[in-house]
Tab-separated table of C-alpha atoms in Angstrom:
chain	number	residue	atom	x	y	z
A	1	MET	CA	-13.967	-10.799	7.358
A	2	MET	CA	-13.961	-7.865	4.986
A	3	LYS	CA	-14.310	-7.499	1.248
A	4	LEU	CA	-11.318	-5.615	-0.145
A	5	ALA	CA	-10.792	-3.905	-3.500
A	6	LEU	CA	-7.381	-3.336	-5.005
A	7	TYR	CA	-6.917	-0.932	-7.942
A	8	GLN	CA	-4.081	-1.461	-10.457
A	9	GLY	CA	-3.989	1.271	-13.049
A	10	PRO	CA	-1.689	3.513	-15.042
A	11	PRO	CA	-0.014	6.569	-13.466
A	12	ILE	CA	-1.815	9.889	-13.819
A	13	GLY	CA	1.279	11.718	-15.112
A	14	GLY	CA	0.737	14.708	-12.856
A	15	ASP	CA	-2.853	15.273	-14.022
A	16	LEU	CA	-4.438	15.597	-10.587
A	17	GLU	CA	-7.987	16.067	-11.799
A	18	ALA	CA	-7.754	12.888	-13.885
A	19	GLY	CA	-6.399	11.090	-10.830
A	20	PHE	CA	-9.308	12.232	-8.608
A	21	SER	CA	-11.796	11.335	-11.330
A	22	ARG	CA	-10.345	7.837	-11.702
A	23	LEU	CA	-10.325	7.230	-7.923
A	24	GLU	CA	-13.923	8.347	-7.732
A	25	ALA	CA	-14.961	5.841	-10.470
A	26	GLN	CA	-12.963	3.030	-8.828
A	27	LEU	CA	-14.496	3.777	-5.415
A	28	ALA	CA	-17.983	3.569	-6.902
A	29	ALA	CA	-17.158	0.258	-8.613
A	30	ALA	CA	-15.617	-1.151	-5.423
A	31	ALA	CA	-18.614	-0.079	-3.383
A	32	ALA	CA	-21.020	-1.612	-5.872
A	33	ALA	CA	-19.138	-4.922	-5.469
A	34	GLY	CA	-19.560	-4.745	-1.729
A	35	ALA	CA	-15.933	-3.740	-0.834
A	36	ARG	CA	-15.331	-1.757	2.316
A	37	LEU	CA	-11.933	-0.478	1.230
A	38	LEU	CA	-10.126	0.331	-1.996
A	39	ILE	CA	-6.307	0.340	-2.126
A	40	ALA	CA	-4.484	2.313	-4.818
A	41	PRO	CA	-0.749	2.514	-5.684
A	42	GLU	CA	2.233	4.389	-4.199
A	43	LEU	CA	2.474	8.117	-4.873
A	44	PHE	CA	-0.750	7.958	-6.880
A	45	LEU	CA	-0.763	11.694	-6.252
A	46	PRO	CA	1.027	13.377	-7.984
A	47	GLY	CA	2.901	10.467	-9.645
A	48	TYR	CA	5.697	8.112	-8.763
A	49	ASN	CA	8.411	8.786	-11.383
A	50	ARG	CA	7.856	12.516	-11.254
A	51	PRO	CA	10.487	13.996	-8.985
A	52	ASP	CA	9.806	17.327	-10.575
A	53	LEU	CA	6.375	17.320	-8.939
A	54	HIS	CA	7.122	15.717	-5.568
A	55	GLY	CA	8.248	18.915	-3.963
A	56	THR	CA	6.205	21.406	-5.877
A	57	LEU	CA	2.807	19.658	-5.613
A	58	SER	CA	3.204	17.929	-2.224
A	59	GLN	CA	0.405	18.678	0.226
A	60	PRO	CA	0.130	18.751	4.063
A	61	ARG	CA	-1.645	16.011	5.936
A	62	GLY	CA	-5.281	17.127	6.292
A	63	GLY	CA	-4.914	19.555	3.392
A	64	ALA	CA	-6.903	19.928	0.220
A	65	TRP	CA	-6.058	16.487	-1.179
A	66	CYS	CA	-6.892	14.702	2.052
A	67	GLN	CA	-10.153	16.533	2.485
A	68	ARG	CA	-11.232	15.684	-1.033
A	69	LEU	CA	-10.237	12.023	-0.705
A	70	SER	CA	-12.044	11.747	2.602
A	71	ALA	CA	-15.210	13.231	1.082
A	72	MET	CA	-14.935	10.788	-1.870
A	73	ALA	CA	-14.697	7.765	0.486
A	74	ARG	CA	-17.612	8.994	2.511
A	75	ALA	CA	-19.757	9.648	-0.586
A	76	ALA	CA	-18.995	6.173	-1.987
A	77	GLY	CA	-19.402	4.401	1.384
A	78	CYS	CA	-16.085	2.693	0.740
A	79	GLY	CA	-12.790	3.344	2.532
A	80	LEU	CA	-9.637	4.381	0.611
A	81	CYS	CA	-5.914	3.783	1.061
A	82	LEU	CA	-3.391	5.313	-1.336
A	83	GLY	CA	0.102	6.768	-1.578
A	84	TRP	CA	0.788	10.524	-1.957
A	85	ALA	CA	3.500	13.107	-1.544
A	86	GLU	CA	3.171	14.681	1.933
A	87	ARG	CA	4.695	18.047	2.878
A	88	TYR	CA	5.565	18.669	6.514
A	89	GLY	CA	7.172	22.075	6.811
A	90	ASP	CA	10.312	21.929	4.572
A	91	THR	CA	10.309	18.082	4.507
A	92	VAL	CA	8.505	15.835	1.979
A	93	TYR	CA	7.579	12.261	2.764
A	94	ASN	CA	6.456	9.336	0.612
A	95	SER	CA	3.284	8.671	2.535
A	96	ALA	CA	0.128	6.571	2.620
A	97	THR	CA	-3.146	7.379	4.300
A	98	CYS	CA	-6.203	5.226	4.971
A	99	TRP	CA	-9.759	6.548	5.409
A	100	ASP	CA	-12.591	4.324	6.457
A	101	ALA	CA	-16.001	4.128	4.736
A	102	ALA	CA	-17.188	7.159	6.730
A	103	GLY	CA	-14.296	9.241	5.410
A	104	THR	CA	-12.504	9.279	8.752
A	105	GLU	CA	-8.693	9.081	8.637
A	106	VAL	CA	-7.786	5.892	10.565
A	107	GLY	CA	-4.125	5.463	9.585
A	108	HIS	CA	-1.175	7.464	8.254
A	109	TYR	CA	2.283	6.164	7.394
A	110	ARG	CA	5.580	7.504	5.996
A	111	LYS	CA	7.729	5.111	3.996
A	112	ILE	CA	10.765	3.847	5.995
A	113	GLN	CA	12.797	2.121	3.283
A	114	LEU	CA	13.365	4.597	0.465
A	115	PHE	CA	14.337	2.897	-2.772
A	116	GLY	CA	17.051	4.184	-5.150
A	117	PRO	CA	18.469	7.664	-5.816
A	118	MET	CA	15.285	9.304	-6.983
A	119	GLU	CA	13.279	8.519	-3.791
A	120	LYS	CA	16.208	9.430	-1.560
A	121	ALA	CA	16.518	12.766	-3.332
A	122	SER	CA	12.797	13.537	-3.142
A	123	PHE	CA	11.863	12.304	0.286
A	124	ALA	CA	12.869	12.005	3.924
A	125	PRO	CA	12.441	8.488	5.425
A	126	GLY	CA	9.702	7.789	7.929
A	127	ASP	CA	10.546	6.381	11.344
A	128	ALA	CA	7.336	4.853	12.781
A	129	TYR	CA	4.767	2.151	12.155
A	130	CYS	CA	0.999	2.692	12.388
A	131	LEU	CA	-1.706	0.281	13.434
A	132	PHE	CA	-5.464	0.783	13.416
A	133	GLU	CA	-8.800	-1.072	13.428
A	134	LEU	CA	-10.555	-1.487	10.070
A	135	GLU	CA	-13.855	-3.423	9.912
A	136	GLY	CA	-12.741	-5.464	12.914
A	137	LEU	CA	-9.294	-6.269	11.556
A	138	LYS	CA	-6.057	-5.005	13.142
A	139	THR	CA	-4.532	-3.241	10.108
A	140	SER	CA	-1.272	-1.539	9.208
A	141	MET	CA	0.476	-0.094	6.190
A	142	LEU	CA	3.845	-0.418	4.445
A	143	ILE	CA	4.870	1.112	1.147
A	144	CYS	CA	6.494	-0.887	-1.738
A	145	TYR	CA	10.123	-1.634	-0.768
A	146	ASP	CA	9.239	-1.749	2.943
A	147	VAL	CA	7.424	-5.095	2.519
A	148	GLU	CA	10.516	-6.739	1.052
A	149	PHE	CA	12.125	-6.507	4.493
A	150	ALA	CA	10.915	-9.386	6.607
A	151	PRO	CA	11.727	-7.561	9.928
A	152	HIS	CA	9.214	-4.851	9.150
A	153	VAL	CA	6.425	-7.322	8.447
A	154	ARG	CA	7.352	-9.338	11.495
A	155	ALA	CA	7.408	-6.169	13.715
A	156	LEU	CA	3.849	-5.379	12.575
A	157	ALA	CA	2.688	-8.971	13.240
A	158	GLU	CA	4.204	-8.805	16.719
A	159	ARG	CA	2.204	-5.653	17.330
A	160	GLY	CA	-0.973	-7.529	16.389
A	161	ALA	CA	-1.398	-6.681	12.727
A	162	GLU	CA	-3.605	-9.077	10.767
A	163	LEU	CA	-3.803	-7.137	7.468
A	164	ILE	CA	-1.076	-5.037	5.836
A	165	LEU	CA	-1.939	-2.615	3.042
A	166	VAL	CA	0.862	-1.937	0.630
A	167	PRO	CA	0.595	0.799	-2.036
A	168	THR	CA	3.479	0.144	-4.393
A	169	ALA	CA	5.210	1.274	-7.588
A	170	ASN	CA	7.179	-1.846	-8.603
A	171	PRO	CA	8.876	-1.680	-12.022
A	172	ALA	CA	8.671	-4.376	-14.672
A	173	GLY	CA	11.344	-6.998	-14.207
A	174	PHE	CA	10.760	-7.250	-10.443
A	175	GLU	CA	7.769	-9.615	-10.615
A	176	HIS	CA	9.469	-11.905	-8.059
A	177	VAL	CA	8.309	-9.383	-5.391
A	178	SER	CA	4.625	-10.160	-6.121
A	179	ASN	CA	5.135	-13.842	-6.833
A	180	ILE	CA	7.643	-14.797	-4.109
A	181	PHE	CA	8.410	-12.093	-1.560
A	182	VAL	CA	4.864	-10.994	-0.743
A	183	PRO	CA	3.411	-14.484	-0.156
A	184	ALA	CA	6.584	-15.440	1.759
A	185	ARG	CA	6.247	-12.384	4.020
A	186	ALA	CA	2.600	-13.210	4.575
A	187	ALA	CA	3.312	-16.816	5.519
A	188	GLU	CA	6.379	-16.033	7.649
A	189	SER	CA	4.453	-13.671	9.851
A	190	GLY	CA	0.924	-14.995	9.563
A	191	VAL	CA	-0.657	-11.900	8.062
A	192	THR	CA	-2.657	-10.989	4.948
A	193	ILE	CA	-0.882	-8.565	2.580
A	194	ALA	CA	-2.634	-6.525	-0.055
A	195	TYR	CA	-0.097	-5.207	-2.613
A	196	ALA	CA	-1.363	-2.614	-5.109
A	197	ASN	CA	0.899	-1.741	-8.049
A	198	PHE	CA	0.809	0.443	-11.124
A	199	CYS	CA	0.665	-0.803	-14.682
A	200	GLY	CA	1.764	1.134	-17.789
A	201	THR	CA	4.550	3.718	-17.811
A	202	ASP	CA	5.375	6.882	-15.909
A	203	ASP	CA	7.791	9.283	-17.653
A	204	GLY	CA	9.675	6.349	-19.196
A	205	LEU	CA	9.468	3.991	-16.217
A	206	GLU	CA	7.550	0.801	-16.981
A	207	PHE	CA	5.629	-0.863	-14.153
A	208	GLY	CA	5.092	-4.585	-13.743
A	209	GLY	CA	1.488	-4.777	-12.532
A	210	ASN	CA	0.977	-8.221	-10.928
A	211	SER	CA	-0.831	-6.757	-7.851
A	212	VAL	CA	-1.705	-9.453	-5.342
A	213	ILE	CA	-3.478	-10.284	-2.116
A	214	ALA	CA	-1.642	-12.994	-0.152
A	215	THR	CA	-3.051	-14.803	2.889
A	216	PRO	CA	-1.192	-16.236	5.901
A	217	ASP	CA	-0.942	-19.652	4.263
A	218	ALA	CA	0.904	-18.014	1.267
A	219	ARG	CA	-2.051	-18.359	-1.097
A	220	LEU	CA	-2.612	-15.587	-3.667
A	221	ILE	CA	-6.360	-15.172	-3.426
A	222	ALA	CA	-6.341	-12.415	-5.965
A	223	LYS	CA	-3.715	-11.607	-8.672
A	224	ALA	CA	-3.673	-9.121	-11.526
A	225	GLY	CA	-1.894	-9.368	-14.856
A	226	THR	CA	-0.169	-6.364	-16.448
A	227	GLY	CA	-3.222	-4.281	-17.396
A	228	GLU	CA	-5.687	-2.043	-15.604
A	229	THR	CA	-7.593	-4.202	-13.070
A	230	LEU	CA	-9.893	-3.923	-10.131
A	231	LEU	CA	-9.424	-6.937	-7.858
A	232	ILE	CA	-12.052	-7.818	-5.290
A	233	ALA	CA	-11.430	-10.404	-2.576
A	234	GLU	CA	-12.645	-11.278	0.941
A	235	VAL	CA	-9.929	-11.148	3.548
A	236	GLY	CA	-9.810	-12.230	7.214
A	237	ALA	CA	-11.149	-15.808	6.747
A	238	PRO	CA	-9.762	-18.262	9.323
A	239	ILE	CA	-6.706	-20.279	8.225
A	240	ALA	CA	-6.358	-23.885	9.368
A	241	PRO	CA	-3.690	-24.068	12.030
A	242	GLU	CA	-1.788	-26.768	10.208
A	243	LEU	CA	-1.392	-24.451	7.236
A	244	ARG	CA	0.250	-21.665	9.221
A	245	SER	CA	4.022	-21.418	9.442
A	246	THR	CA	5.598	-22.274	12.811
A	247	GLN	CA	9.075	-21.228	11.826
A	248	ILE	CA	9.158	-18.274	14.279
A	249	GLN	CA	8.439	-20.633	17.181
A	250	ASP	CA	10.676	-23.403	15.866
A	251	TYR	CA	13.685	-21.260	15.049
A	252	ARG	CA	16.952	-22.356	16.672
A	253	GLU	CA	19.972	-20.063	16.898
A	254	VAL	CA	23.412	-21.608	16.463
């Protein structure tokens, strides 16, 4: 079992120093509550609805942003997972990275399912999953739209994933993703899903909040409203076998 923190907050609007400062404060609060990992939203750096910044401010993996985030996690004694714009040569990816409580990078992922014209113009799609150990749990990452595709969640479960971290930037009006899709994906594949969204607005785009942590029996063990929130919950507790879905085993093709 592991205590997990999930940060739902407003976008930083391209103000990188404000973003690092806020992450530092949330890491300290999460660590004080006993959390071993803090999850923040998609493209937290430099901002989601800022295509003007995705190419110009994107950073390489292991670059200045990553070094600073790693040091912050190490100083707080709390791991960190967040979304950011990654530059790889001439290509930019919508990426997420996870550092453990020692500041060591343990997982890196590039979004496979790009959503809408803006993302497809700003980013290239990823083409691989990642899995890693985190506090004894086999862990993976998806980003926002990825988790709405049952085959991706199932593929991770088949590879042994128990916990899926999902930085997201889900607009207002799509609350069914938090309330229906995420718990359904968790139950279908027998995994825990931690889904960290923005609240507030980003250059005219309003986000829906409603960040959640869903367990393999489809329960929402933590759920935010529409304002700034730090959720804390313990994940990895055993689930009674009778509460787990058997539809994968029971499925009959016709």
